[in-house]
Amino acid sequence: RWQKIFMIPLWSKVAVFWNKMFLTIIVLLIVLFLDAVREVKKYSAVHVNEKAANVNSSAYDHIQMKLFRSQRNLYLSGFSLFLWLVLRRTITLLNQLAKEMASHAALEMQVNDATEAAKKYLAKIERPQEALSEKGNDAKKESTEATNEKLRKEVELLKAELQKTSNALHKANIEVAAVKKQSEGLKREYDNLMKEYEQLQ
């Protein structure tokens, strides 16, 4: 269902714009984070100097307020940057998982088609053999043997193709399992980070 929704042509047109917006937001968050780090360092040094100088309480409270605001901005920008990157990675993994599942379904259909074709060719081989047992004509035996040889070769080719498709299906299954494990690990990491964020709050 989600794949059908995301396959709407409108998203492909908007994708370029949103990629630019994502990069812009990342750059903005990095700038805000670096600015918050600079402000924290600045007001921490001023805070220590003012405390040592024993100035009036209003100036000291003003510096504490500035320090608190810079620390708040640091936490907000840092967590926003991190969660934005986690969200981007999660979306990428979900897209990969959807593609792998689609290729897995396509490979399953190919394997089913190949097995059906192999069954049909085997049935064609069995019919001439039954006709051979009923008719004892040598000339017909030679012609049916030639057709049988051709059919055997075709069956061998189909078996080789079936083996290739089954190998590709197995590989796709392994890739889908790896992507699922990676997304589960990312989900656990995200949950742990949200718990740490709640504890910090």
CSV table of C-alpha atoms in Angstrom, one decimal:
chain,number,residue,atom,x,y,z
A,1,ARG,CA,0.0,0.0,0.0
A,2,TRP,CA,2.8,2.4,0.9
A,3,GLN,CA,4.7,1.5,-2.2
A,4,LYS,CA,1.6,2.3,-4.3
A,5,ILE,CA,1.3,5.7,-2.5
A,6,PHE,CA,5.0,6.6,-3.0
A,7,MET,CA,4.9,5.5,-6.7
A,8,ILE,CA,2.6,8.5,-7.4
A,9,PRO,CA,4.3,10.7,-10.0
A,10,LEU,CA,3.8,13.8,-7.8
A,11,TRP,CA,6.5,12.5,-5.4
A,12,SER,CA,9.1,12.1,-8.0
A,13,LYS,CA,8.6,15.8,-9.0
A,14,VAL,CA,8.7,16.9,-5.3
A,15,ALA,CA,11.7,14.7,-4.5
A,16,VAL,CA,14.3,17.0,-5.9
A,17,PHE,CA,12.9,20.0,-4.0
A,18,TRP,CA,12.7,18.0,-0.7
A,19,ASN,CA,16.3,16.7,-1.1
A,20,LYS,CA,17.4,20.3,-1.4
A,21,MET,CA,15.2,21.3,1.6
A,22,PHE,CA,16.7,18.4,3.6
A,23,LEU,CA,20.3,19.5,2.9
A,24,THR,CA,19.3,23.1,3.7
A,25,ILE,CA,17.8,22.0,7.1
A,26,ILE,CA,20.9,19.9,7.9
A,27,VAL,CA,23.2,22.8,7.1
A,28,LEU,CA,21.0,25.2,9.2
A,29,LEU,CA,21.0,22.7,12.2
A,30,ILE,CA,24.8,22.4,12.0
A,31,VAL,CA,25.2,26.2,12.0
A,32,LEU,CA,22.9,26.5,15.0
A,33,PHE,CA,24.7,23.7,16.8
A,34,LEU,CA,28.1,25.3,16.3
A,35,ASP,CA,26.7,28.7,17.3
A,36,ALA,CA,25.2,27.1,20.5
A,37,VAL,CA,28.6,25.5,21.3
A,38,ARG,CA,30.3,28.9,20.9
A,39,GLU,CA,27.7,30.6,23.0
A,40,VAL,CA,28.1,28.0,25.8
A,41,LYS,CA,31.8,28.4,25.8
A,42,LYS,CA,31.5,32.2,25.9
A,43,TYR,CA,29.0,32.4,28.7
A,44,SER,CA,30.7,29.7,30.7
A,45,ALA,CA,33.9,31.7,30.8
A,46,VAL,CA,32.0,34.9,31.6
A,47,HIS,CA,30.0,33.0,34.3
A,48,VAL,CA,33.2,31.9,36.0
A,49,ASN,CA,34.8,35.4,35.8
A,50,GLU,CA,31.7,37.2,37.1
A,51,LYS,CA,31.4,34.7,40.0
A,52,ALA,CA,35.0,35.3,40.9
A,53,ALA,CA,34.7,39.1,40.6
A,54,ASN,CA,31.7,39.2,43.0
A,55,VAL,CA,29.7,41.7,41.0
A,56,ASN,CA,26.1,42.7,41.6
A,57,SER,CA,23.4,40.0,41.5
A,58,SER,CA,21.5,41.4,38.6
A,59,ALA,CA,24.5,41.1,36.2
A,60,TYR,CA,25.2,37.6,37.5
A,61,ASP,CA,21.6,36.5,37.0
A,62,HIS,CA,21.7,38.0,33.5
A,63,ILE,CA,24.8,35.9,32.7
A,64,GLN,CA,23.2,32.8,34.1
A,65,MET,CA,20.1,33.4,32.0
A,66,LYS,CA,22.3,33.8,28.8
A,67,LEU,CA,24.2,30.6,29.8
A,68,PHE,CA,20.9,28.7,30.3
A,69,ARG,CA,19.6,29.8,26.9
A,70,SER,CA,22.8,28.9,25.1
A,71,GLN,CA,22.8,25.4,26.7
A,72,ARG,CA,19.1,25.0,25.8
A,73,ASN,CA,19.9,25.9,22.2
A,74,LEU,CA,22.8,23.5,22.2
A,75,TYR,CA,20.6,20.6,23.4
A,76,LEU,CA,17.8,21.4,21.0
A,77,SER,CA,19.9,21.8,17.9
A,78,GLY,CA,22.0,18.8,18.7
A,79,PHE,CA,19.1,16.5,19.3
A,80,SER,CA,17.2,17.9,16.3
A,81,LEU,CA,20.3,17.3,14.1
A,82,PHE,CA,20.7,13.8,15.3
A,83,LEU,CA,17.0,12.9,15.1
A,84,TRP,CA,16.8,14.4,11.6
A,85,LEU,CA,19.7,12.2,10.5
A,86,VAL,CA,18.1,9.1,12.1
A,87,LEU,CA,14.8,9.9,10.3
A,88,ARG,CA,16.6,10.2,7.0
A,89,ARG,CA,18.4,6.8,7.6
A,90,THR,CA,15.1,5.2,8.6
A,91,ILE,CA,13.4,6.4,5.4
A,92,THR,CA,16.4,5.1,3.3
A,93,LEU,CA,16.2,1.7,5.0
A,94,LEU,CA,12.4,1.5,4.5
A,95,ASN,CA,12.8,2.3,0.8
A,96,GLN,CA,15.5,-0.4,0.4
A,97,LEU,CA,13.3,-2.9,2.2
A,98,ALA,CA,10.4,-2.1,-0.1
A,99,LYS,CA,12.6,-2.6,-3.2
A,100,GLU,CA,14.0,-5.9,-1.9
A,101,MET,CA,10.5,-7.2,-1.1
A,102,ALA,CA,9.3,-6.2,-4.6
A,103,SER,CA,12.3,-8.0,-6.2
A,104,HIS,CA,11.7,-11.0,-4.0
A,105,ALA,CA,8.1,-11.2,-5.2
A,106,ALA,CA,9.2,-10.9,-8.9
A,107,LEU,CA,11.8,-13.7,-8.4
A,108,GLU,CA,9.2,-15.9,-6.8
A,109,MET,CA,7.0,-15.4,-9.9
A,110,GLN,CA,9.9,-16.2,-12.2
A,111,VAL,CA,10.6,-19.4,-10.2
A,112,ASN,CA,7.0,-20.5,-10.4
A,113,ASP,CA,6.9,-19.8,-14.2
A,114,ALA,CA,10.1,-21.8,-14.7
A,115,THR,CA,8.8,-24.8,-12.7
A,116,GLU,CA,5.6,-24.8,-14.7
A,117,ALA,CA,7.5,-24.7,-17.9
A,118,ALA,CA,9.7,-27.6,-16.7
A,119,LYS,CA,6.7,-29.7,-15.9
A,120,LYS,CA,5.2,-29.0,-19.3
A,121,TYR,CA,8.4,-30.1,-21.0
A,122,LEU,CA,8.7,-33.2,-18.8
A,123,ALA,CA,5.1,-34.1,-19.8
A,124,LYS,CA,6.0,-33.7,-23.5
A,125,ILE,CA,9.0,-36.0,-23.0
A,126,GLU,CA,6.8,-38.7,-21.4
A,127,ARG,CA,4.3,-38.7,-24.2
A,128,PRO,CA,6.8,-39.7,-26.9
A,129,GLN,CA,8.2,-42.4,-24.7
A,130,GLU,CA,4.8,-43.9,-24.2
A,131,ALA,CA,4.2,-43.8,-28.0
A,132,LEU,CA,7.6,-45.5,-28.5
A,133,SER,CA,6.6,-48.4,-26.2
A,134,GLU,CA,3.4,-48.9,-28.1
A,135,LYS,CA,4.8,-48.7,-31.7
A,136,GLY,CA,7.8,-50.9,-32.6
A,137,ASN,CA,8.9,-49.0,-35.7
A,138,ASP,CA,12.6,-48.4,-35.9
A,139,ALA,CA,12.4,-45.2,-38.1
A,140,LYS,CA,9.9,-43.7,-35.7
A,141,LYS,CA,12.2,-44.7,-32.8
A,142,GLU,CA,15.1,-42.8,-34.3
A,143,SER,CA,13.0,-39.7,-34.8
A,144,THR,CA,11.5,-39.8,-31.4
A,145,GLU,CA,14.9,-40.4,-29.9
A,146,ALA,CA,16.2,-37.3,-31.6
A,147,THR,CA,13.2,-35.3,-30.3
A,148,ASN,CA,13.7,-36.8,-26.9
A,149,GLU,CA,17.4,-35.7,-27.0
A,150,LYS,CA,16.3,-32.2,-27.9
A,151,LEU,CA,13.7,-32.1,-25.2
A,152,ARG,CA,16.3,-33.4,-22.6
A,153,LYS,CA,18.6,-30.6,-23.6
A,154,GLU,CA,15.8,-28.1,-23.2
A,155,VAL,CA,14.9,-29.6,-19.8
A,156,GLU,CA,18.5,-29.3,-18.7
A,157,LEU,CA,18.6,-25.7,-19.8
A,158,LEU,CA,15.4,-25.0,-17.9
A,159,LYS,CA,16.8,-26.8,-14.8
A,160,ALA,CA,19.9,-24.6,-15.0
A,161,GLU,CA,17.7,-21.5,-15.3
A,162,LEU,CA,15.6,-22.7,-12.4
A,163,GLN,CA,18.7,-23.1,-10.3
A,164,LYS,CA,19.9,-19.6,-11.2
A,165,THR,CA,16.5,-18.1,-10.3
A,166,SER,CA,16.4,-20.0,-7.0
A,167,ASN,CA,19.9,-18.8,-6.2
A,168,ALA,CA,18.9,-15.3,-6.9
A,169,LEU,CA,15.7,-15.7,-4.8
A,170,HIS,CA,17.9,-17.1,-1.9
A,171,LYS,CA,20.2,-14.1,-2.2
A,172,ALA,CA,17.3,-11.7,-2.2
A,173,ASN,CA,15.9,-13.4,0.9
A,174,ILE,CA,19.2,-12.9,2.7
A,175,GLU,CA,19.4,-9.2,1.7
A,176,VAL,CA,15.8,-8.6,2.9
A,177,ALA,CA,16.6,-10.3,6.2
A,178,ALA,CA,19.8,-8.2,6.6
A,179,VAL,CA,17.9,-5.0,5.8
A,180,LYS,CA,15.2,-6.0,8.4
A,181,LYS,CA,17.8,-6.7,11.0
A,182,GLN,CA,19.4,-3.3,10.3
A,183,SER,CA,16.1,-1.5,10.5
A,184,GLU,CA,15.3,-3.3,13.8
A,185,GLY,CA,18.7,-2.3,15.2
A,186,LEU,CA,18.1,1.3,14.1
A,187,LYS,CA,14.7,1.2,15.8
A,188,ARG,CA,16.2,0.0,19.1
A,189,GLU,CA,18.9,2.6,18.9
A,190,TYR,CA,16.2,5.3,18.3
A,191,ASP,CA,14.2,4.1,21.3
A,192,ASN,CA,17.3,4.2,23.5
A,193,LEU,CA,18.1,7.7,22.3
A,194,MET,CA,14.5,8.8,23.0
A,195,LYS,CA,14.8,7.4,26.5
A,196,GLU,CA,18.1,9.2,27.1
A,197,TYR,CA,16.5,12.4,25.7
A,198,GLU,CA,13.6,12.0,28.1
A,199,GLN,CA,16.0,11.4,31.0
A,200,LEU,CA,18.0,14.6,30.0
A,201,GLN,CA,14.7,16.6,29.9
